[in-house]
Amino acid sequence: MRHLLRNALVTSGALGLLLTSGTAVSGAAVRTDGSDENIPSVCGDRRPDDPGPGTYGMQLDGSFRHPDLTPAGEERFSFPGGAKDLFPKTKGYDPGSYTEGPIKVEAAYRGPQFTPDYFHTWQNIVDFDGRRYLFQYDRSAGRVYDVTDVRKVKIVESLSRDDVKVEYGENVELHKSKDWDAYDYWGASTIQWSPSLKAYVMVQSFEQKRQVGELGDSVEHSKFHNADGVKKLREQTSFKGFKVYRLDGPRKKDWKLLSTVTTDASYADPLNAAPGAHQGSGSLDVPYWTGGKYMFIAAAPLDTWSNTEAPTYLYSAGYQAYDMSDPAKPRKVGEWHRKGQLASESAAYAKNPRCGNQTSWMGARMPLFIPKPVEEGGKYAFAALGGFGLSVLDISNPADMKEIAHLELPMSVGGTEADNVDVSQYEKTGMVYVSGYPLGEDCHEPYKDVFQIDARDPRAPRIVGALPRPKPVAGAKFADYCQRGGSFGPKRSGAYTSPGDPAQGLLPYAFYNAGVQFFDTTDPRKPKIAAQFVPSGFSKGVPDYALGNQTHAIYVEWDRKLVWVFTNDGIYAVSSKKLLGAPTLTGPAAPFRNSAR
């Protein structure tokens, strides 16, 4: 709590006054020119220019030269020999599909019924009565599949807000639909088994919507030049925090709400927050919880946690720790952020070379990455903080989380930096793998390396290499994935926790237009790509605006030796007897209950 009391203090004229009770007066402060005081301005406008024609693109040796620096944006960009030249009949996207190495496609389910959202989805596994169910969802759009028989997957639930029609740019979540109440949706979730309740417990994140109509990437529409848009977002009354449900079955009707907890630090009682415009970000992405006492989330608890350059986002998230001994009464026990994230810490923020670029995401997107739960004697957590780099925290006492090391990462702007940390190999090798991900298309941004970090001494982590850049299969029509159309680079290496324990020496990554890349890290000194599965990059059923967002997620069932691949055009089930072991295509030998890895 010491960070909360110290850091919630605001400078003169900022968001509000912190009362002695710890409750802040709500309402966004504005400068005399009408702009919001929590929009960072200490470094002025350093937004990078678009790279000049000819400064990036295909090289004579068949490689691709990436731009050194690019502003925020997701538009398409042409270059000689690029996707628009190679694939003109399919709108500049490669219709081919490729497999290399010991990979077998067990099943393919394509089409909108298997694509709740074209851009991004979250996944979970639950087991009921001997059957296995896969959840796939993103806010209002969701599916529940019976995947017991991998080759005969059945849809048992389909959720949407398609029955609500709104003007372009309006947040559809403000309206009630057949499946959802106003402001309600399926937040990014962790699901674990509660021995005391003898049931699954699902914790859902609720956060400020990021893809918003009020703000945009363009200069005039960004938060830096659009005071009206910022004001409208501040005034929205959507809930920010997390909700805890008991699951008595796989469908939404089986959810039973246990608790609703706001992350807005201005409320004295987070379990009983009044409706209104909540401060801060809410809980971002998937909470880290393995069913034990402690849960960790990413959150900005007040509007003053705001030093980020992302043009469409208002918050710079740190971390909160909760006691989950009683899922009906979660209790915050600790909080941490890195100096420079708060509006009152502008001097520290100005030292970051990204300050003022009006492009970089600064702060957490995901919760802490934890190799071993605290309840099992785990002590360390890895904090991926976007443009703030990588921090190592001692979380042995969640009420007093401490930074014991920090590592600045090479700048890679635009796109997202320091988003994912794979810790599956840490206990055996001391290695973690840190990456951002691309936001633009046609490689119009620096390449996003997956850095190998030697953290055997957690107080002195260091970059010792990077995973190899994927290369097209022999005989492909393109020499580099930058020519294939769409985004190219790593997303994430699967779900936060999943059934069974991850394999040692194997890292599968969703890689956008490079499909799924299977990295062999058996010898960390010589990582290599052992296999790849690359789905078709074009489908007539995918709208033009989503064609570039191809393989954006994977979910690994380590117990059944299967990888589920999620694209903008459906789902694939992939196996590899050599890399993963012989797959189980029927029901699991034992139900999934808890995962600590």
Coordinates of C-alpha atoms in Angstrom, one line a residue:
M1 CA 0.0 0.0 0.0
R2 CA 3.0 2.4 0.4
H3 CA 3.2 2.9 -3.3
L4 CA -0.5 3.7 -3.5
L5 CA -0.3 6.4 -0.8
R6 CA 2.9 7.9 -2.1
N7 CA 2.2 7.8 -5.8
A8 CA -1.4 8.8 -5.8
L9 CA -0.4 12.3 -4.8
V10 CA -0.8 14.7 -7.7
T11 CA 0.8 18.0 -8.5
S12 CA -1.0 21.2 -8.4
G13 CA -3.8 21.4 -10.9
A14 CA -3.7 17.6 -11.7
L15 CA -6.5 15.1 -11.6
G16 CA -7.7 15.8 -8.1
L17 CA -6.8 16.1 -4.4
L18 CA -5.9 13.0 -2.4
L19 CA -7.9 13.1 0.8
T20 CA -6.6 11.6 4.0
S21 CA -8.9 8.7 3.5
G22 CA -7.1 7.8 0.3
T23 CA -10.1 8.8 -1.8
A24 CA -9.4 11.1 -4.7
V25 CA -11.8 13.8 -6.0
S26 CA -12.8 12.6 -9.4
G27 CA -12.9 14.6 -12.5
A28 CA -10.1 15.2 -15.1
A29 CA -8.1 18.4 -14.7
V30 CA -7.4 20.5 -17.7
R31 CA -4.8 23.1 -18.5
T32 CA -5.6 26.6 -19.4
D33 CA -5.6 25.7 -23.1
G34 CA -8.3 23.1 -22.5
S35 CA -6.0 20.1 -22.7
D36 CA -5.9 17.3 -20.2
E37 CA -3.1 17.7 -17.7
N38 CA -2.4 14.0 -17.6
I39 CA -1.4 13.8 -21.2
P40 CA 2.5 13.8 -21.2
S41 CA 4.1 16.9 -22.7
V42 CA 7.4 17.2 -21.0
C43 CA 9.4 16.3 -24.2
G44 CA 7.2 18.2 -26.6
D45 CA 6.5 16.7 -30.1
R46 CA 9.2 14.3 -31.2
R47 CA 6.9 12.1 -33.4
P48 CA 9.1 10.4 -36.0
D49 CA 8.7 11.1 -39.7
D50 CA 7.7 8.4 -42.1
P51 CA 10.9 6.8 -43.5
G52 CA 11.8 8.0 -46.9
P53 CA 11.1 5.9 -50.0
G54 CA 14.1 3.8 -50.8
T55 CA 15.5 3.7 -47.3
Y56 CA 13.9 0.3 -46.6
G57 CA 12.7 -2.7 -48.6
M58 CA 14.2 -5.7 -50.5
Q59 CA 17.9 -6.0 -50.8
L60 CA 19.9 -7.5 -53.6
D61 CA 20.6 -10.6 -51.5
G62 CA 16.9 -11.3 -51.0
S63 CA 16.8 -10.0 -47.5
F64 CA 14.6 -7.2 -46.3
R65 CA 15.9 -3.9 -44.7
H66 CA 13.5 -2.7 -42.1
P67 CA 13.0 1.0 -41.3
D68 CA 14.9 2.3 -38.3
L69 CA 12.1 4.3 -36.9
T70 CA 8.4 4.8 -37.7
P71 CA 5.4 6.6 -36.2
A72 CA 2.2 4.9 -35.0
G73 CA -0.1 3.6 -37.8
E74 CA -1.4 0.4 -39.3
E75 CA -1.8 1.4 -42.9
R76 CA -0.5 -0.6 -45.9
F77 CA 2.8 0.4 -47.5
S78 CA 4.0 -0.6 -50.9
F79 CA 7.7 -1.2 -51.8
P80 CA 9.2 -2.7 -55.0
G81 CA 8.9 -6.4 -55.0
G82 CA 6.4 -6.4 -52.1
A83 CA 3.1 -8.2 -51.6
K84 CA 1.1 -5.8 -53.8
D85 CA 3.4 -6.7 -56.7
L86 CA 3.5 -10.4 -56.0
F87 CA -0.1 -11.1 -55.2
P88 CA -2.2 -8.5 -57.1
K89 CA -5.2 -10.9 -57.6
T90 CA -5.7 -11.4 -53.9
K91 CA -5.4 -7.8 -52.8
G92 CA -1.7 -8.0 -52.0
Y93 CA -1.9 -11.1 -49.7
D94 CA -0.4 -14.5 -50.3
P95 CA -3.2 -17.1 -50.7
G96 CA -0.7 -20.0 -50.1
S97 CA -0.3 -22.2 -47.1
Y98 CA 3.0 -23.8 -46.0
T99 CA 4.2 -26.5 -43.7
E100 CA 7.9 -27.3 -43.0
G101 CA 9.3 -29.8 -40.6
P102 CA 7.5 -32.6 -38.6
I103 CA 4.1 -30.9 -38.5
K104 CA 0.7 -32.4 -39.1
V105 CA -2.6 -30.5 -39.5
E106 CA -5.2 -32.5 -37.6
A107 CA -8.2 -30.3 -38.4
A108 CA -9.1 -27.0 -39.9
Y109 CA -12.2 -24.9 -39.1
R110 CA -12.5 -21.8 -41.2
G111 CA -15.1 -19.2 -41.5
P112 CA -16.9 -16.6 -39.4
Q113 CA -18.4 -19.1 -37.0
F114 CA -14.8 -19.9 -35.9
T115 CA -13.7 -16.3 -36.0
P116 CA -15.4 -14.3 -33.2
D117 CA -13.0 -11.4 -33.8
Y118 CA -10.7 -10.9 -36.8
F119 CA -8.0 -9.1 -34.9
H120 CA -7.4 -10.8 -31.6
T121 CA -8.9 -13.4 -29.2
W122 CA -8.1 -14.9 -25.8
Q123 CA -8.5 -18.6 -25.0
N124 CA -9.1 -21.0 -22.1
I125 CA -9.7 -24.7 -21.5
V126 CA -12.2 -26.2 -19.1
D127 CA -13.3 -29.8 -18.6
F128 CA -16.8 -30.8 -17.6
D129 CA -18.2 -34.4 -17.3
G130 CA -15.4 -35.9 -19.3
R131 CA -15.6 -33.4 -22.1
R132 CA -13.1 -30.7 -23.0
Y133 CA -14.2 -27.2 -24.0
L134 CA -12.2 -24.4 -25.6
F135 CA -13.2 -20.8 -25.0
Q136 CA -12.3 -18.2 -27.7
Y137 CA -13.4 -14.6 -27.1
D138 CA -12.6 -10.9 -27.2
R139 CA -15.0 -8.7 -25.2
S140 CA -18.5 -8.9 -26.8
A141 CA -17.5 -11.6 -29.3
G142 CA -17.1 -15.2 -28.0
R143 CA -17.4 -18.9 -28.8
V144 CA -17.4 -22.0 -26.7
Y145 CA -16.4 -25.2 -28.6
D146 CA -16.6 -28.8 -27.5
V147 CA -13.1 -30.0 -28.6
T148 CA -13.2 -33.4 -27.0
D149 CA -13.0 -34.9 -30.5
V150 CA -10.4 -32.8 -32.2
R151 CA -11.7 -33.7 -35.7
K152 CA -15.3 -33.1 -34.9
V153 CA -15.4 -29.8 -33.0
K154 CA -18.8 -28.5 -32.1
I155 CA -19.9 -24.9 -31.3
V156 CA -22.0 -24.9 -28.1
E157 CA -22.1 -21.1 -27.5
S158 CA -21.9 -18.1 -29.7
L159 CA -22.0 -14.6 -28.2
S160 CA -21.9 -11.2 -29.9
R161 CA -23.4 -7.7 -30.1
D162 CA -24.2 -8.0 -33.8
D163 CA -27.8 -7.1 -33.0
V164 CA -26.8 -3.6 -31.9
K165 CA -26.3 -1.0 -34.7
V166 CA -24.2 2.1 -33.9
E167 CA -22.6 4.9 -35.7
Y168 CA -19.0 4.4 -36.9
G169 CA -16.6 5.0 -34.0
E170 CA -19.2 4.6 -31.3
N171 CA -18.5 2.1 -28.5
V172 CA -21.1 -0.6 -29.1
E173 CA -20.5 -1.8 -25.5
L174 CA -22.5 1.2 -24.2
H175 CA -25.7 -0.6 -25.4
K176 CA -27.5 -3.7 -24.1
S177 CA -27.8 -6.6 -26.6
K178 CA -29.3 -10.1 -26.7
D179 CA -26.2 -11.6 -25.0
W180 CA -24.8 -8.7 -22.9
D181 CA -25.9 -5.9 -20.6
A182 CA -24.6 -2.4 -21.3
Y183 CA -20.9 -2.1 -20.4
D184 CA -20.6 -5.9 -20.0
Y185 CA -18.5 -8.2 -22.0
W186 CA -16.1 -11.3 -21.8
G187 CA -12.9 -9.9 -20.3
A188 CA -9.5 -11.6 -20.8
S189 CA -9.6 -14.4 -18.2
T190 CA -7.7 -16.8 -16.2
I191 CA -9.6 -20.0 -15.1
Q192 CA -8.4 -22.2 -12.3
W193 CA -9.9 -24.9 -10.1
S194 CA -10.9 -23.9 -6.5
P195 CA -10.6 -26.9 -4.1
S196 CA -12.7 -25.1 -1.5
L197 CA -15.5 -24.4 -4.0
K198 CA -15.0 -27.6 -5.9
A199 CA -15.5 -25.6 -9.1
Y200 CA -13.7 -23.6 -11.7
V201 CA -13.2 -19.9 -10.8
M202 CA -12.8 -17.4 -13.7
V203 CA -11.3 -14.0 -13.2
Q204 CA -12.1 -11.6 -16.0
S205 CA -10.3 -8.3 -16.7
F206 CA -12.3 -5.2 -17.5
E207 CA -10.4 -2.3 -18.9
Q208 CA -10.6 0.9 -20.9
K209 CA -11.3 0.0 -24.5
R210 CA -8.1 0.6 -26.6
Q211 CA -9.5 0.6 -30.1
V212 CA -11.6 3.7 -29.7
G213 CA -13.5 6.1 -31.9
E214 CA -12.7 9.1 -29.8
L215 CA -9.0 8.9 -30.5
G216 CA -6.9 7.7 -33.4
D217 CA -3.3 7.2 -34.6
S218 CA -3.3 10.3 -36.9
V219 CA -1.7 13.4 -35.4
E220 CA -4.9 15.5 -35.3
H221 CA -7.0 12.6 -33.9
S222 CA -4.5 11.5 -31.2
K223 CA -4.7 12.3 -27.5
F224 CA -2.0 14.9 -28.0
H225 CA -4.2 17.1 -30.2
N226 CA -7.8 16.0 -29.5
A227 CA -8.9 17.4 -26.1
D228 CA -12.5 16.6 -26.9
G229 CA -11.8 13.0 -27.5
V230 CA -9.8 12.6 -24.3
K231 CA -12.6 14.3 -22.4
K232 CA -15.2 11.9 -23.8
L233 CA -13.1 8.9 -22.8
R234 CA -12.7 10.2 -19.3
E235 CA -16.4 10.6 -18.9
Q236 CA -17.3 7.1 -20.0
T237 CA -18.9 5.1 -17.2
S238 CA -17.7 1.6 -18.1
F239 CA -16.5 -0.5 -15.2
K240 CA -12.7 -0.8 -14.7
G241 CA -11.3 -3.6 -12.7
F242 CA -12.0 -7.4 -12.6
K243 CA -14.9 -9.7 -12.0
V244 CA -14.8 -13.2 -10.4
Y245 CA -17.1 -15.9 -11.5
R246 CA -17.8 -19.5 -10.4
L247 CA -18.2 -21.8 -13.5
D248 CA -20.8 -24.6 -13.2
G249 CA -20.6 -25.4 -16.9
P250 CA -19.1 -24.3 -20.1
R251 CA -21.8 -21.8 -21.2
K252 CA -22.4 -18.2 -20.2
K253 CA -25.6 -19.2 -18.4
D254 CA -23.4 -21.3 -16.1
W255 CA -21.4 -18.3 -14.8
K256 CA -22.2 -17.2 -11.2
L257 CA -20.8 -13.8 -10.2
L258 CA -18.9 -13.9 -6.9
S259 CA -17.3 -10.5 -6.8
T260 CA -16.8 -7.2 -8.7
V261 CA -13.6 -5.3 -7.8
T262 CA -12.6 -1.9 -9.1
T263 CA -9.0 -1.1 -9.6
D264 CA -9.8 2.6 -9.2
A265 CA -7.8 3.7 -6.2
S266 CA -10.1 6.6 -5.4
Y267 CA -12.7 4.2 -3.9
A268 CA -12.3 3.3 -0.2
D269 CA -14.3 0.0 -0.8
P270 CA -13.2 -1.5 -4.1
L271 CA -15.9 -4.3 -3.8
N272 CA -18.7 -1.7 -3.7
A273 CA -17.7 0.9 -6.2
A274 CA -20.6 3.2 -7.2
P275 CA -21.4 3.5 -11.0
G276 CA -19.6 6.3 -12.7
A277 CA -16.6 7.4 -14.6
H278 CA -13.9 5.2 -13.0
Q279 CA -10.3 6.4 -13.0
G280 CA -7.4 4.5 -14.4
S281 CA -7.1 1.7 -16.9
G282 CA -8.9 -1.2 -15.2
S283 CA -7.3 -4.7 -15.3
L284 CA -5.3 -5.3 -18.5
D285 CA -5.3 -8.6 -20.4
V286 CA -5.1 -11.9 -18.5
P287 CA -4.7 -11.9 -14.7
Y288 CA -1.9 -14.1 -13.4
W289 CA -3.5 -16.5 -10.9
T290 CA -2.9 -20.3 -10.5
G291 CA -5.7 -21.0 -8.0
G292 CA -3.7 -20.2 -4.9
K293 CA -3.6 -17.3 -2.5
Y294 CA -2.1 -14.5 -4.7
M295 CA -3.1 -13.0 -8.0
F296 CA -1.2 -10.4 -9.9
I297 CA -2.7 -8.0 -12.5
A298 CA -1.5 -5.1 -14.6
A299 CA -3.4 -1.9 -13.9
A300 CA -3.1 1.9 -13.7
P301 CA -5.2 2.7 -10.6
L302 CA -5.5 6.5 -11.2
D303 CA -5.6 8.8 -14.2
T304 CA -2.3 10.2 -13.0
W305 CA -0.6 6.9 -14.0
S306 CA -0.4 8.4 -17.5
N307 CA 3.1 8.7 -18.9
T308 CA 2.8 6.8 -22.2
E309 CA 3.2 7.9 -25.8
A310 CA 0.6 5.6 -27.3
P311 CA -1.7 8.0 -29.2
T312 CA -4.9 6.2 -28.4
Y313 CA -4.3 5.2 -24.8
L314 CA -4.3 7.3 -21.7
Y315 CA -2.6 5.1 -19.0
S316 CA 0.7 3.6 -18.0
A317 CA 0.0 0.4 -16.1
G318 CA 2.0 -1.0 -13.3
Y319 CA 1.1 -4.0 -11.1
Q320 CA -1.2 -4.9 -8.3
A321 CA -1.2 -8.0 -6.0
Y322 CA -4.4 -9.4 -4.5
D323 CA -5.2 -12.0 -1.8
M324 CA -7.6 -14.4 -3.4
S325 CA -8.1 -16.7 -0.3
D326 CA -11.8 -15.9 -0.6
P327 CA -12.7 -15.4 -4.3
A328 CA -15.8 -13.6 -3.2
K329 CA -13.7 -11.0 -1.4
P330 CA -10.4 -10.3 -3.2
R331 CA -8.2 -8.0 -1.2
K332 CA -5.5 -5.8 -2.7
V333 CA -2.3 -6.2 -0.7
G334 CA 0.4 -4.6 -2.9
E335 CA 1.2 -2.3 -5.8
W336 CA 4.2 -1.4 -7.8
H337 CA 5.3 0.9 -10.7
R338 CA 8.5 2.0 -12.2
K339 CA 9.6 5.6 -11.6
G340 CA 8.6 7.7 -14.6
Q341 CA 5.2 6.2 -15.2
L342 CA 3.2 8.9 -13.2
A343 CA 2.4 12.4 -14.3
S344 CA 4.3 13.7 -11.2
E345 CA 7.4 11.9 -12.4
S346 CA 8.1 13.8 -15.6
A347 CA 11.7 14.4 -14.8
A348 CA 12.4 10.6 -14.8
Y349 CA 10.2 10.1 -17.8
A350 CA 12.1 12.7 -19.8
K351 CA 15.2 10.5 -19.6
N352 CA 13.6 7.8 -21.7
P353 CA 14.6 8.3 -25.4
R354 CA 11.0 7.5 -26.4
C355 CA 9.6 10.5 -24.5
G356 CA 7.7 12.7 -26.9
N357 CA 7.6 10.3 -29.9
Q358 CA 3.8 10.0 -29.6
T359 CA 4.0 6.4 -30.7
S360 CA 5.4 4.1 -28.0
W361 CA 3.4 2.1 -25.6
M362 CA 4.9 2.7 -22.1
G363 CA 4.0 0.5 -19.2
A364 CA 2.6 -3.0 -18.8
R365 CA 0.2 -4.7 -21.2
M366 CA 0.3 -8.1 -19.5
P367 CA 0.6 -9.0 -15.8
L368 CA 3.8 -10.2 -14.2
F369 CA 5.4 -13.3 -15.8
I370 CA 6.1 -15.7 -12.9
P371 CA 8.2 -18.9 -13.4
K372 CA 7.1 -20.4 -10.0
P373 CA 4.1 -19.3 -7.9
V374 CA 4.8 -17.6 -4.6
E375 CA 2.8 -20.4 -2.9
E376 CA 5.4 -22.9 -4.2
G377 CA 8.3 -20.9 -3.0
G378 CA 8.6 -18.7 -6.1
K379 CA 10.4 -15.4 -5.5
Y380 CA 10.9 -13.7 -8.9
A381 CA 8.7 -12.1 -11.5
F382 CA 9.5 -10.5 -14.8
A383 CA 7.8 -7.2 -15.7
A384 CA 7.5 -6.4 -19.4
L385 CA 6.9 -2.6 -19.5
G386 CA 6.8 -1.7 -23.1
G387 CA 9.2 1.2 -23.8
F388 CA 10.2 1.1 -20.1
G389 CA 12.0 -2.2 -20.8
L390 CA 12.2 -5.3 -18.5
S391 CA 12.3 -5.2 -14.8
V392 CA 12.9 -8.1 -12.4
L393 CA 10.9 -8.0 -9.2
D394 CA 11.2 -9.8 -5.9
I395 CA 7.6 -10.8 -5.1
S396 CA 8.2 -13.1 -2.2
N397 CA 6.2 -10.6 -0.2
P398 CA 3.5 -9.5 -2.5
A399 CA 2.6 -6.6 -0.1
D400 CA 6.1 -5.2 -0.8
M401 CA 7.2 -6.0 -4.3
K402 CA 10.7 -4.7 -5.0
E403 CA 12.6 -4.1 -8.2
I404 CA 16.0 -5.9 -8.0
A405 CA 17.1 -5.4 -11.6
H406 CA 16.2 -3.5 -14.7
L407 CA 17.2 -4.0 -18.3
E408 CA 16.8 -1.4 -21.1
L409 CA 15.9 -3.1 -24.4
P410 CA 17.0 -1.9 -27.9
M411 CA 14.5 0.6 -29.2
S412 CA 12.0 -0.8 -31.8
V413 CA 9.6 1.9 -32.7
G414 CA 6.8 1.7 -34.0
G415 CA 5.0 -1.4 -32.9
T416 CA 4.9 -2.7 -29.4
E417 CA 8.0 -3.3 -27.3
A418 CA 8.5 -5.5 -24.3
D419 CA 5.1 -7.1 -24.3
N420 CA 5.6 -10.9 -23.7
V421 CA 8.0 -12.8 -21.5
D422 CA 8.2 -16.6 -21.9
V423 CA 9.4 -18.0 -18.6
S424 CA 8.7 -21.7 -19.4
Q425 CA 12.4 -22.5 -19.7
Y426 CA 13.6 -20.4 -16.7
E427 CA 13.6 -23.1 -14.0
K428 CA 15.8 -25.4 -16.1
T429 CA 18.0 -23.0 -17.9
G430 CA 17.7 -19.6 -16.3
M431 CA 16.7 -18.2 -19.7
V432 CA 13.7 -16.0 -20.5
Y433 CA 12.5 -14.8 -23.9
V434 CA 11.3 -11.2 -24.3
S435 CA 9.5 -9.7 -27.3
G436 CA 7.2 -7.0 -28.5
Y437 CA 5.0 -7.4 -31.6
P438 CA 4.3 -5.6 -34.8
L439 CA 1.4 -3.2 -35.3
G440 CA 2.0 -2.1 -38.9
E441 CA 1.7 -4.0 -42.2
D442 CA 4.3 -4.8 -44.9
C443 CA 7.2 -4.5 -42.3
H444 CA 6.8 -0.7 -42.1
E445 CA 8.5 -0.7 -38.7
P446 CA 11.6 -2.2 -37.1
Y447 CA 11.7 -6.0 -36.8
K448 CA 10.6 -7.3 -33.4
D449 CA 13.3 -9.6 -32.1
V450 CA 12.6 -12.3 -29.5
F451 CA 15.5 -11.5 -27.1
Q452 CA 17.2 -14.3 -25.2
I453 CA 17.7 -13.0 -21.7
D454 CA 20.2 -14.8 -19.3
A455 CA 18.6 -14.3 -15.9
R456 CA 20.4 -17.0 -14.0
D457 CA 21.5 -14.2 -11.8
P458 CA 18.1 -12.4 -11.5
R459 CA 19.9 -9.3 -10.2
A460 CA 21.9 -9.0 -13.4
P461 CA 19.9 -10.0 -16.5
R462 CA 21.5 -9.5 -19.8
I463 CA 20.7 -10.0 -23.5
V464 CA 22.7 -12.9 -24.9
G465 CA 21.1 -13.5 -28.2
A466 CA 17.8 -13.6 -30.2
L467 CA 15.7 -16.3 -31.7
P468 CA 16.3 -16.7 -35.4
R469 CA 14.3 -14.7 -37.9
P470 CA 11.8 -17.0 -39.7
K471 CA 12.5 -17.8 -43.3
P472 CA 10.0 -18.9 -46.0
V473 CA 9.9 -22.6 -47.0
A474 CA 11.8 -23.7 -50.0
G475 CA 9.9 -23.0 -53.2
A476 CA 7.8 -20.1 -51.8
K477 CA 7.0 -17.3 -54.2
F478 CA 8.6 -14.8 -51.8
A479 CA 12.1 -14.5 -50.4
D480 CA 11.2 -12.8 -47.1
Y481 CA 8.0 -12.8 -45.0
C482 CA 7.9 -9.0 -45.5
Q483 CA 6.8 -9.7 -49.1
R484 CA 3.8 -11.8 -48.1
G485 CA 1.4 -9.1 -47.0
G486 CA 0.2 -8.3 -43.5
S487 CA 2.1 -8.0 -40.2
F488 CA 5.3 -10.0 -39.6
G489 CA 6.8 -10.7 -36.2
P490 CA 6.1 -12.5 -32.9
K491 CA 2.9 -12.2 -31.0
R492 CA 3.0 -14.4 -28.0
S493 CA 4.1 -18.0 -27.1
G494 CA 0.7 -19.2 -26.1
A495 CA -1.6 -18.7 -23.1
Y496 CA -0.5 -17.7 -19.7
T497 CA -1.3 -21.1 -18.2
S498 CA -2.6 -24.2 -19.9
P499 CA -3.2 -28.0 -19.3
G500 CA 0.0 -29.9 -18.7
D501 CA 3.6 -28.6 -18.4
P502 CA 5.4 -26.9 -21.3
A503 CA 8.0 -28.9 -23.1
Q504 CA 11.6 -28.1 -22.3
G505 CA 13.6 -26.8 -25.3
L506 CA 10.6 -26.0 -27.4
L507 CA 9.0 -22.5 -27.9
P508 CA 6.0 -22.2 -30.3
Y509 CA 5.2 -18.6 -31.2
A510 CA 2.3 -17.1 -33.1
F511 CA 4.1 -15.1 -35.7
Y512 CA 1.3 -13.3 -37.7
N513 CA 1.9 -13.8 -41.4
A514 CA 4.6 -16.4 -40.6
G515 CA 2.0 -18.6 -38.9
V516 CA 3.3 -20.7 -36.0
Q517 CA 7.1 -20.9 -35.6
F518 CA 8.5 -23.8 -33.5
F519 CA 11.8 -22.7 -32.0
D520 CA 14.2 -25.4 -30.7
T521 CA 16.1 -24.0 -27.7
T522 CA 17.5 -27.2 -26.5
D523 CA 20.9 -25.6 -26.8
P524 CA 20.3 -21.9 -25.9
R525 CA 23.6 -21.0 -27.6
K526 CA 22.3 -22.3 -31.0
P527 CA 18.5 -21.8 -31.1
K528 CA 16.9 -22.9 -34.4
I529 CA 13.6 -23.2 -36.1
A530 CA 12.5 -26.8 -35.9
A531 CA 9.2 -26.5 -37.9
Q532 CA 6.6 -24.0 -39.1
F533 CA 3.0 -24.0 -40.0
V534 CA 1.8 -21.1 -42.1
P535 CA -1.9 -20.9 -42.9
S536 CA -3.3 -19.2 -46.0
G537 CA -2.8 -15.4 -45.9
F538 CA -6.0 -14.6 -47.9
S539 CA -9.6 -15.5 -47.7
K540 CA -12.6 -13.9 -49.4
G541 CA -14.5 -14.1 -46.2
V542 CA -12.2 -11.8 -44.3
P543 CA -12.9 -8.0 -44.7
D544 CA -10.1 -6.0 -46.3
Y545 CA -9.3 -4.1 -43.0
A546 CA -8.5 -7.4 -41.2
L547 CA -6.5 -9.3 -43.9
G548 CA -3.2 -8.2 -42.5
N549 CA -3.8 -9.6 -39.0
Q550 CA -3.2 -13.3 -39.7
T551 CA -2.0 -15.8 -37.1
H552 CA -2.4 -13.8 -33.9
A553 CA -2.7 -16.4 -31.2
I554 CA -1.9 -20.0 -30.3
Y555 CA -3.1 -22.2 -27.4
V556 CA -1.1 -25.3 -26.4
E557 CA -2.7 -28.3 -24.8
W558 CA 0.5 -29.7 -23.4
D559 CA -1.4 -32.7 -22.0
R560 CA -2.9 -33.7 -25.3
K561 CA 0.1 -32.6 -27.3
L562 CA -1.8 -30.2 -29.5
V563 CA -1.4 -26.6 -30.7
W564 CA -4.5 -24.6 -31.5
V565 CA -3.8 -21.9 -34.1
F566 CA -6.1 -18.8 -34.2
T567 CA -6.2 -16.7 -37.4
N568 CA -8.3 -14.0 -39.0
D569 CA -10.0 -16.8 -40.9
G570 CA -10.6 -19.6 -38.3
I571 CA -8.9 -22.2 -36.2
Y572 CA -6.4 -25.1 -36.9
A573 CA -5.4 -28.0 -34.7
V574 CA -1.7 -28.9 -35.3
S575 CA 0.4 -31.8 -33.9
S576 CA 4.0 -32.9 -34.0
K577 CA 4.9 -36.4 -32.7
K578 CA 8.6 -35.5 -32.9
L579 CA 8.4 -32.1 -31.2
L580 CA 5.4 -32.5 -28.8
G581 CA 4.8 -36.2 -28.6
A582 CA 2.0 -38.4 -29.9
P583 CA -1.2 -36.4 -29.8
T584 CA -4.5 -37.4 -28.1
L585 CA -7.4 -36.6 -30.5
T586 CA -10.1 -37.7 -28.1
G587 CA -10.9 -36.7 -24.5
P588 CA -8.0 -36.0 -22.1
A589 CA -6.8 -38.8 -19.7
A590 CA -7.4 -36.5 -16.8
P591 CA -9.4 -33.2 -16.5
F592 CA -7.5 -29.9 -16.4
R593 CA -7.7 -28.3 -13.0
N594 CA -4.8 -26.0 -12.3
S595 CA -1.7 -24.9 -14.1
A596 CA 1.2 -23.0 -12.6
R597 CA 3.2 -22.8 -15.8

